[in-house]
PDB file of C-alpha atoms in Angstrom:
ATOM      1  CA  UNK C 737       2.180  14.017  25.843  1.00 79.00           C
ATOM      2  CA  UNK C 738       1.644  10.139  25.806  1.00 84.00           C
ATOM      3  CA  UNK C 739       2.731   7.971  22.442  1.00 89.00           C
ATOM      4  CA  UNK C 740       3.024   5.125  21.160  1.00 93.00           C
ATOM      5  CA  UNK C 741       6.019   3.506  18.746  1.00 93.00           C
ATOM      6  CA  UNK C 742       5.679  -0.003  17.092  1.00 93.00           C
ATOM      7  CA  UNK C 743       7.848  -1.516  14.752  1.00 84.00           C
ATOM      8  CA  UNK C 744       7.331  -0.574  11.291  1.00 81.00           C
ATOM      9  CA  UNK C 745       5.795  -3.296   8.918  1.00 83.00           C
ATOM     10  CA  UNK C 746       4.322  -5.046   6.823  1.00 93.00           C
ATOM     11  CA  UNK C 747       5.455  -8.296   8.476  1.00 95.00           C
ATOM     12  CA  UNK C 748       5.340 -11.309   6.475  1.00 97.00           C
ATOM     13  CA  UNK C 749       5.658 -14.784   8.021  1.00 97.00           C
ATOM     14  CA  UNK C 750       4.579 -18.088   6.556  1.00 97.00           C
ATOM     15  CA  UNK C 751       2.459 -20.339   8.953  1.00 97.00           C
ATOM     16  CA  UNK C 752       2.988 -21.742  12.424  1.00 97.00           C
ATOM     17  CA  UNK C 753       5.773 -19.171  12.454  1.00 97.00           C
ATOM     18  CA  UNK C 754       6.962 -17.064  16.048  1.00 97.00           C
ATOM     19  CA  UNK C 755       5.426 -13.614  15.862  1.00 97.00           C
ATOM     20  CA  UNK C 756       6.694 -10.546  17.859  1.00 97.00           C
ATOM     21  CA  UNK C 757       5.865  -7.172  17.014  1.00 97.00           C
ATOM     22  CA  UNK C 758       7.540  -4.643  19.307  1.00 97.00           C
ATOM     23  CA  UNK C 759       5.393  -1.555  21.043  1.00 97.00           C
ATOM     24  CA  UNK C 760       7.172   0.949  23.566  1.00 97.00           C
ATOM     25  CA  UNK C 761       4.996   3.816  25.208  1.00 95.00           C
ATOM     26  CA  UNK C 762       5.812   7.069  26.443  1.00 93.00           C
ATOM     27  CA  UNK C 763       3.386   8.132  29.506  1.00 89.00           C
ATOM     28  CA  UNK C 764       2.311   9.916  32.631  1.00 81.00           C
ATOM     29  CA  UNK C 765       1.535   8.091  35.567  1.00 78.00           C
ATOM     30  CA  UNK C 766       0.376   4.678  35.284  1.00 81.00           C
ATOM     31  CA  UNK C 767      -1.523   4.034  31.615  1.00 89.00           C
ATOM     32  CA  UNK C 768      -3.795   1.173  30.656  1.00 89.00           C
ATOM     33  CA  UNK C 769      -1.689  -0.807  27.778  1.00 93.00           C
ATOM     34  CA  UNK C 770      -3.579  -2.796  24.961  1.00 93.00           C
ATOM     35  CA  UNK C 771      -3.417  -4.902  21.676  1.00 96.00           C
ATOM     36  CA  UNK C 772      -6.223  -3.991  19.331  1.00 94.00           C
ATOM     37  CA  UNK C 773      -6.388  -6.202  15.771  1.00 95.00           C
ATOM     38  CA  UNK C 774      -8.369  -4.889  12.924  1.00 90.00           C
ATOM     39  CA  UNK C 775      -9.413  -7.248   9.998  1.00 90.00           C
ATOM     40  CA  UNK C 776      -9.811  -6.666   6.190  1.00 83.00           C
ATOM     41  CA  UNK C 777     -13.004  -4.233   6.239  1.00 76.00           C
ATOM     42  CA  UNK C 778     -13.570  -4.373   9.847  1.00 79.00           C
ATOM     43  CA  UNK C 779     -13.697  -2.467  12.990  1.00 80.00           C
ATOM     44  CA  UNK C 780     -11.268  -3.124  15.625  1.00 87.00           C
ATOM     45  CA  UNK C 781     -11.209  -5.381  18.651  1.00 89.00           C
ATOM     46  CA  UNK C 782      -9.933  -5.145  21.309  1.00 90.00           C
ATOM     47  CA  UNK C 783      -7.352  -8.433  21.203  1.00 95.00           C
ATOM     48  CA  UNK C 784      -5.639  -7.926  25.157  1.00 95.00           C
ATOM     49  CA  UNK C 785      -4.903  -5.549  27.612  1.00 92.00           C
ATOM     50  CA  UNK C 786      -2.694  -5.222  30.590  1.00 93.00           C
ATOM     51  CA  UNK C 787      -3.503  -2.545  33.341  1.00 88.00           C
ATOM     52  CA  UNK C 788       0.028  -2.696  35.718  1.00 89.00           C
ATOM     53  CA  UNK C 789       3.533  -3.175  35.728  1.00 92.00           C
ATOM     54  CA  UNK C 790       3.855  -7.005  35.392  1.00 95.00           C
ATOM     55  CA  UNK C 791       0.656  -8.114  34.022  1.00 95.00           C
ATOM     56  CA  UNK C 792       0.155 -10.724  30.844  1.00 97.00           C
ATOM     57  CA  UNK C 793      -2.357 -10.075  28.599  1.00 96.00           C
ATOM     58  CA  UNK C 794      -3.243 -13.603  26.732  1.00 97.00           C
ATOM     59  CA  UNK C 795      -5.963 -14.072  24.056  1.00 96.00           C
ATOM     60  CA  UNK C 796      -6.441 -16.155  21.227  1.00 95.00           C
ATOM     61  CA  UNK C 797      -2.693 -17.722  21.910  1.00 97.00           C
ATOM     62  CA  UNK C 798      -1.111 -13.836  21.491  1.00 98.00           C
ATOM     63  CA  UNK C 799       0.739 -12.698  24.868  1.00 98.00           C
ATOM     64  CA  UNK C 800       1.766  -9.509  25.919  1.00 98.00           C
ATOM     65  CA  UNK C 801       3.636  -8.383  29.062  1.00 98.00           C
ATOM     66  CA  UNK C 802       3.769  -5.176  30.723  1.00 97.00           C
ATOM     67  CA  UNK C 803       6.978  -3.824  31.348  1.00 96.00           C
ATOM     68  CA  UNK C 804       7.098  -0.893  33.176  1.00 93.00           C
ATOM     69  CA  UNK C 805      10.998  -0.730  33.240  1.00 94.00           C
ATOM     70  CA  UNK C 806      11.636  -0.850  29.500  1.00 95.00           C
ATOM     71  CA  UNK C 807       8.769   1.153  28.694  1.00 96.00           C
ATOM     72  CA  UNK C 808       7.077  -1.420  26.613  1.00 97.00           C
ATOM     73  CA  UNK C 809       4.106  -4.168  25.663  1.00 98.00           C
ATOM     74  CA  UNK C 810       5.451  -6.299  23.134  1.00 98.00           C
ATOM     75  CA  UNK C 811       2.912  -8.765  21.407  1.00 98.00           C
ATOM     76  CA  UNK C 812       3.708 -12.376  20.884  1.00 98.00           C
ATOM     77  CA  UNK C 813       2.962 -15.581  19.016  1.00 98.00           C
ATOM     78  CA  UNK C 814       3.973 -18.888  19.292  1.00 97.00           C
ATOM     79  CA  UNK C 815       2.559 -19.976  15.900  1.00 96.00           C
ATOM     80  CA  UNK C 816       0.842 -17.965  13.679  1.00 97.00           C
ATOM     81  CA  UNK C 817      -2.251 -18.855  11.730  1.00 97.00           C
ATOM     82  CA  UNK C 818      -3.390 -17.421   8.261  1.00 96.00           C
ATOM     83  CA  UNK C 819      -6.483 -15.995   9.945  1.00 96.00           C
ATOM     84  CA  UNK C 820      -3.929 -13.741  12.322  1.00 97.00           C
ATOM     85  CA  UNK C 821      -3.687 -11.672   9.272  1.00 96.00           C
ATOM     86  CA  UNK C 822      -4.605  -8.164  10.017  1.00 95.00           C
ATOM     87  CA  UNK C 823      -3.689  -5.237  11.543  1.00 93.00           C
ATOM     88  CA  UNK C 824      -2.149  -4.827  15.120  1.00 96.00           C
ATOM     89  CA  UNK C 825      -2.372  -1.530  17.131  1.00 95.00           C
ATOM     90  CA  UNK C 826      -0.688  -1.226  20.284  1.00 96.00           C
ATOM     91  CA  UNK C 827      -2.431   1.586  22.307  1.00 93.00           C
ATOM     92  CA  UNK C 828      -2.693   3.273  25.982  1.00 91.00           C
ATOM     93  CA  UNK C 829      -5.062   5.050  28.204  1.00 85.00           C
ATOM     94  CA  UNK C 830      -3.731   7.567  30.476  1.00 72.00           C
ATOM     95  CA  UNK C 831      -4.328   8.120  33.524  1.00 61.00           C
ATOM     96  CA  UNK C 832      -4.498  11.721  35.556  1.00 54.00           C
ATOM     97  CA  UNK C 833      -4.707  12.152  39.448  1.00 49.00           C
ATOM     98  CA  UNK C 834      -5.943   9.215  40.025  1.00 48.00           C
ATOM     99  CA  UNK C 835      -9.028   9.119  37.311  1.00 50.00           C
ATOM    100  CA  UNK C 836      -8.819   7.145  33.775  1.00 50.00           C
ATOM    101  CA  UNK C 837      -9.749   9.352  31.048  1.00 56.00           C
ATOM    102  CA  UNK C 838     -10.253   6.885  28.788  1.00 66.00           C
ATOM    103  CA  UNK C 839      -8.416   9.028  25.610  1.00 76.00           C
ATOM    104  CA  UNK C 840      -6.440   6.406  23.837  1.00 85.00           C
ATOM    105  CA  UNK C 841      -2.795   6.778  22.072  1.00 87.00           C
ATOM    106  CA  UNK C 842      -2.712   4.690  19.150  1.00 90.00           C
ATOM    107  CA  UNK C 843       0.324   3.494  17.559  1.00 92.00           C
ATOM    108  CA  UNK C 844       0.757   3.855  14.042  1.00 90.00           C
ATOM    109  CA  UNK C 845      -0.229  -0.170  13.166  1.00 92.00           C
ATOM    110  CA  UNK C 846       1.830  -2.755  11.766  1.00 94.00           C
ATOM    111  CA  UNK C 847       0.392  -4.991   9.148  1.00 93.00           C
ATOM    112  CA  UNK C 848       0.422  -8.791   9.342  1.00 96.00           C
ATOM    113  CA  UNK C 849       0.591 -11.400   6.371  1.00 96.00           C
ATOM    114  CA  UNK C 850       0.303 -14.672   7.182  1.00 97.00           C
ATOM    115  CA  UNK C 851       1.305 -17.252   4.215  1.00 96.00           C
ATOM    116  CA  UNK C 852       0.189 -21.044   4.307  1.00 95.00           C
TER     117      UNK C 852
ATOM    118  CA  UNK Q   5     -21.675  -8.374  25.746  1.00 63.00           C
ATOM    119  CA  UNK Q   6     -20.276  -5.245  25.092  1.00 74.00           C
ATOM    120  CA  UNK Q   7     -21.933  -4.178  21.059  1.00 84.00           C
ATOM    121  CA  UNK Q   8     -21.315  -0.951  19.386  1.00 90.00           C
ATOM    122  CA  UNK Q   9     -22.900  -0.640  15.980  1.00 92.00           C
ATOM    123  CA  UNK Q  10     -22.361   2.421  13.813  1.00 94.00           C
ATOM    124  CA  UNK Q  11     -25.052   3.371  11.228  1.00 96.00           C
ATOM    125  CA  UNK Q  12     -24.857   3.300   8.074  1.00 96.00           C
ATOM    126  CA  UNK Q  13     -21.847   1.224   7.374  1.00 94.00           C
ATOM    127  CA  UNK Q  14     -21.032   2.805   4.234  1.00 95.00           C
ATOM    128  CA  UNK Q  15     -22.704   5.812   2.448  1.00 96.00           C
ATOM    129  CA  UNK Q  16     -21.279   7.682  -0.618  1.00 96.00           C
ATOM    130  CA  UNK Q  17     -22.945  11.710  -0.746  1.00 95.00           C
ATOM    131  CA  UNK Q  18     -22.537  14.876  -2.758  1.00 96.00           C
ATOM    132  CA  UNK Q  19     -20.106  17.328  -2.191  1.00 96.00           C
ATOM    133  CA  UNK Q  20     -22.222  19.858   0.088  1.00 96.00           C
ATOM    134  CA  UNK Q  21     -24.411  17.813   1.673  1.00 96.00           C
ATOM    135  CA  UNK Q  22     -24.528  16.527   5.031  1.00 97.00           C
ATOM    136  CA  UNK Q  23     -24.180  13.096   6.635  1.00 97.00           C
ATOM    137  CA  UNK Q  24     -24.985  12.099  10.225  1.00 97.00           C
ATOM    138  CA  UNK Q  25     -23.337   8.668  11.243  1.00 97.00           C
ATOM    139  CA  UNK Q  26     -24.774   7.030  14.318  1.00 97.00           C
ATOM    140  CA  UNK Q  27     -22.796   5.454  16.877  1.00 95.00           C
ATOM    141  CA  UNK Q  28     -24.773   2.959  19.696  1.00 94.00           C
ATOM    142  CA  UNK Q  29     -23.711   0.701  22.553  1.00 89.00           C
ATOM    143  CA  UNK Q  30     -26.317  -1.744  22.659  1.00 89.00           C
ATOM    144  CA  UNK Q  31     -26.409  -3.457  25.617  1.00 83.00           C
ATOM    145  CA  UNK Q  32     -24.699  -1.103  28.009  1.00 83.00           C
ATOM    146  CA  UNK Q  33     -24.452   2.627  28.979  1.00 84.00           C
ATOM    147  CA  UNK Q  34     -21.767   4.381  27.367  1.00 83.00           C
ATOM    148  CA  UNK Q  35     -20.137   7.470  29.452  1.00 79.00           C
ATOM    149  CA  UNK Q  36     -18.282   8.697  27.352  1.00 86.00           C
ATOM    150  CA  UNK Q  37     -17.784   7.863  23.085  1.00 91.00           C
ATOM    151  CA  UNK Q  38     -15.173   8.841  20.966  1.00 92.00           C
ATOM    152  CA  UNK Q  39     -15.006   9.745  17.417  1.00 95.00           C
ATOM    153  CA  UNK Q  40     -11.592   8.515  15.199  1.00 94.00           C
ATOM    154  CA  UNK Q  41     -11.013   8.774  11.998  1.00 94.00           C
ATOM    155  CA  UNK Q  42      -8.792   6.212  10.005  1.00 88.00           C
ATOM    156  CA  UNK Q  43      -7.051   7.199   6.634  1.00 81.00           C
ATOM    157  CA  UNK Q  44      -6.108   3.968   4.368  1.00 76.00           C
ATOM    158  CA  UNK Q  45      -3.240   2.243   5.521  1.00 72.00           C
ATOM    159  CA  UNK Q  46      -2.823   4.815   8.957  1.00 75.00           C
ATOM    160  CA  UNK Q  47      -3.445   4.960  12.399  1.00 81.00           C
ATOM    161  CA  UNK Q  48      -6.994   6.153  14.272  1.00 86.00           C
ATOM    162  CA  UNK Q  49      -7.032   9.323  14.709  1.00 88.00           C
ATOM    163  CA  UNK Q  50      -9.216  10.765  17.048  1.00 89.00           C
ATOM    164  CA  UNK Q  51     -11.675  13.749  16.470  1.00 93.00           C
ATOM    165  CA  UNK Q  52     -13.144  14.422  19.551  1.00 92.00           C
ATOM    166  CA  UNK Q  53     -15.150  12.502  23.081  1.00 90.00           C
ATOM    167  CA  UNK Q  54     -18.613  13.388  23.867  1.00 88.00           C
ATOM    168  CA  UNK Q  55     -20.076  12.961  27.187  1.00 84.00           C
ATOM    169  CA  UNK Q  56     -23.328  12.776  27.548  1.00 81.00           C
ATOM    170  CA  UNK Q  57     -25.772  15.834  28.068  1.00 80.00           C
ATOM    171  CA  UNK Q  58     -22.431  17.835  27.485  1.00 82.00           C
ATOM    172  CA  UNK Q  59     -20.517  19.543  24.851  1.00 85.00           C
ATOM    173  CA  UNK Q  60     -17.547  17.358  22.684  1.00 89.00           C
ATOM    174  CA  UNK Q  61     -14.351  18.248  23.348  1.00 90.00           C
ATOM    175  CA  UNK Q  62     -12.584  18.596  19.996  1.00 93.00           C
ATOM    176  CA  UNK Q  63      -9.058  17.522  19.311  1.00 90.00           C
ATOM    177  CA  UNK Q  64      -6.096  20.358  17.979  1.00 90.00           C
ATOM    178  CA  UNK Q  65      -6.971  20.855  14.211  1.00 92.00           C
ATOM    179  CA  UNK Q  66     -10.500  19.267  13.797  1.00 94.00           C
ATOM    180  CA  UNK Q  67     -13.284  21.943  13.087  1.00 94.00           C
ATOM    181  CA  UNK Q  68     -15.933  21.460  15.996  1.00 92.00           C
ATOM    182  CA  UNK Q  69     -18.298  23.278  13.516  1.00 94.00           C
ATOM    183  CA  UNK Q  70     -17.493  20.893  10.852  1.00 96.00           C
ATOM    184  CA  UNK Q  71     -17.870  17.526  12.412  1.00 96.00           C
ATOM    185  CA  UNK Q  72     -20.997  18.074  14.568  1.00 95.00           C
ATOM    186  CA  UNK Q  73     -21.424  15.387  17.323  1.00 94.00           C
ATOM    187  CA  UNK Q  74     -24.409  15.072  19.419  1.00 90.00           C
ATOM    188  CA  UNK Q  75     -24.703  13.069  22.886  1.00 87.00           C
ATOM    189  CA  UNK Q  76     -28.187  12.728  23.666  1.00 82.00           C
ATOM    190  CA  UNK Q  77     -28.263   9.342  25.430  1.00 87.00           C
ATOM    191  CA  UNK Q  78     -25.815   6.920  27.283  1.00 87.00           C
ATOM    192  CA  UNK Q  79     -26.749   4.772  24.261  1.00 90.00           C
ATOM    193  CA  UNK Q  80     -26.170   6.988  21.474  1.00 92.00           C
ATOM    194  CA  UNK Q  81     -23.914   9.494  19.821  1.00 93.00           C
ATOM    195  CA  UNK Q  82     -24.143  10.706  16.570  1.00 95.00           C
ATOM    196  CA  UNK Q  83     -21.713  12.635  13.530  1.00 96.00           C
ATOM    197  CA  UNK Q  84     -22.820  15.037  11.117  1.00 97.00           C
ATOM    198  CA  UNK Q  85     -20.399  16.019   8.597  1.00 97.00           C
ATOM    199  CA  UNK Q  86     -21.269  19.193   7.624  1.00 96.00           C
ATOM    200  CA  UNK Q  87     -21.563  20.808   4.150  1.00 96.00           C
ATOM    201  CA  UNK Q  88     -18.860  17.461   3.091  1.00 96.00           C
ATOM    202  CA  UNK Q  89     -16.504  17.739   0.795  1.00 96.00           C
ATOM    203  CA  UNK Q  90     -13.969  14.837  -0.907  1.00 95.00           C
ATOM    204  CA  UNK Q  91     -11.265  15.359   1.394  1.00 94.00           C
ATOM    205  CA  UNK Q  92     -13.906  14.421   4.483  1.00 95.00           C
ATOM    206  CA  UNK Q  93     -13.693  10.991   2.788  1.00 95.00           C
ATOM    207  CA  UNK Q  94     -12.767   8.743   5.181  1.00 94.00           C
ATOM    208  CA  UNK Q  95     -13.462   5.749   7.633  1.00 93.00           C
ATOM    209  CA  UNK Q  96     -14.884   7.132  10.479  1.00 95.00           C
ATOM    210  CA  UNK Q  97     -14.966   4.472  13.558  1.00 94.00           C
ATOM    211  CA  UNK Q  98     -16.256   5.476  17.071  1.00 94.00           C
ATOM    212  CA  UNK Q  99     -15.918   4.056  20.346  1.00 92.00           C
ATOM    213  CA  UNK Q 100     -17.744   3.675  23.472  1.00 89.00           C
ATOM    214  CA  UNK Q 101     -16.127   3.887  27.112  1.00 80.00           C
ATOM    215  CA  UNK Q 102     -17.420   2.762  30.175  1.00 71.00           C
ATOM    216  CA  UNK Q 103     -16.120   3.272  33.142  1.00 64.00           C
ATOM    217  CA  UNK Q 104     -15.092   0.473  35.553  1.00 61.00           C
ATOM    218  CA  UNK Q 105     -14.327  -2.196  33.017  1.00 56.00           C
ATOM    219  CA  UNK Q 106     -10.791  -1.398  33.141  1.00 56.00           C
ATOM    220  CA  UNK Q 107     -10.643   1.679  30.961  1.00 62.00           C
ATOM    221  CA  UNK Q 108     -11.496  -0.702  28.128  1.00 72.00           C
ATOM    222  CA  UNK Q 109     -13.105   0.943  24.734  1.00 81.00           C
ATOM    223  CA  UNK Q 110     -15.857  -0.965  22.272  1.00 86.00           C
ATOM    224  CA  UNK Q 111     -15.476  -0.296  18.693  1.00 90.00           C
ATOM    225  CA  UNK Q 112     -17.928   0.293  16.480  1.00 92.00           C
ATOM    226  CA  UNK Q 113     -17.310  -1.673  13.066  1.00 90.00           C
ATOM    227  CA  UNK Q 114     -16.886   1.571  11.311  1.00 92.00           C
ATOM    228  CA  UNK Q 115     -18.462   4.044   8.096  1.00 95.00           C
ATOM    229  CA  UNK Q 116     -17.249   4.827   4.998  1.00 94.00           C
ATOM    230  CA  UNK Q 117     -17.468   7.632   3.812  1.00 96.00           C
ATOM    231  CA  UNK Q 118     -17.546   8.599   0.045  1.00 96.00           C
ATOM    232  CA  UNK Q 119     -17.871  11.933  -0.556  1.00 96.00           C
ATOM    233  CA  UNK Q 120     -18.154  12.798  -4.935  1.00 96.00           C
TER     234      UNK Q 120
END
């Protein structure tokens, strides 16, 4: 079945520091890939999302690129604020002859600390 | 655009009594929602999708007569936790999916569930 791996946190980084935080996918056909970011005592939201091999996702300065040959949608920073703290899920939608089902994978989260 | 509130955010119950938890897209129609739960510091995991006017379709290992969901509108979907017990207590999140924005899903912000 489909899955998702990220790196294992917490990560810690003080401000305007480079942020990656890896995310490979195992999947049928041709999935959907996203970034979702949950806050302290929030809901998540959906943060970017990349639907074929080559796309960028961008939002909020984050970047993602989907790479269809390494299996993976790593998410990127250039500088980190201390209002990126949060959560990060990296997730997928499969797809099935030809029809989204809309099921998300999630992977496990990694947990972001921002210091000033 | 794109709203999905989840009501109540937080409720705290007896051990044997029921809770229903409300999930609504307000200003779209939702084909399909999604129930997740979220244990502290873990991934979503997800119960079960309802369509609407049909049966959910439970996940491996969640009890369908348990968790009751109901799909009565493209607007709203709704939880009961049956008979609850501490263990059900939880942060239960559900999402709405429509089809043809890209396989994206809307969050609701989320209940917590106390269960004494």
């Amino acid at each position: 079945g489909d899955s998702v791996t990220q790196m294992e946190g917490p990560v810690t980084l003080s401000e305007e520091a480079f942020l990656t935080i890896n995310c490979t996918y195992t999947a049928t056909g041709y999935p959907s890939l996203f970034w979702y970011v949950q806050y302290p005592g929030e809901g998540l939201q959906l943060l970017l999302k990349a639907t074929k091999a080559d796309d960028k996702g961008s939002n909020k300065g984050f970047e993602a690129t989907y790479r269809k040959e390494t299996t993976s949608f790593h998410l990127e920073k250039g500088s980190v604020q201390v209002s990126d703290s949060a959560v990060y899920f990296c997730a997928l939608t499969g797809w099935a002859g030809g029809t989204s089902y809309g099921k998300l994978t999630f992977g496990q989260g990694t947990i972001l600390t921002v210091h000033p | 655009g794109a709203v999905v509130s989840q009501h109540p955010s937080w409720v705290i119950c007896k051990s044997g009594t029921s809770v229903k938890i409300e999930c609504r897209s307000l200003d779209f129609q939702a084909t399909t929602m999604f129930w997740y739960r979220q244990f502290p510091k873990q991934s979503l995991m997800l119960m079960a999708t309802s369509n609407e006017g049909s049966k959910a379709t439970y996940e491996q290992g969640v009890e369908k007569d348990k968790f009751l969901i109901n799909h009565a509108s493209l607007t709203l979907s709704t939880l009961t936790v049956t008979s609850a017990h501490p263990e059900d207590s939880s942060f239960y999140i559900c999402s709405a999916h429509l089809s043809g924005r890209g396989e994206t899903q809307y969050f609701g912000p989320g209940t917590r569930l106390l269960v004494l």
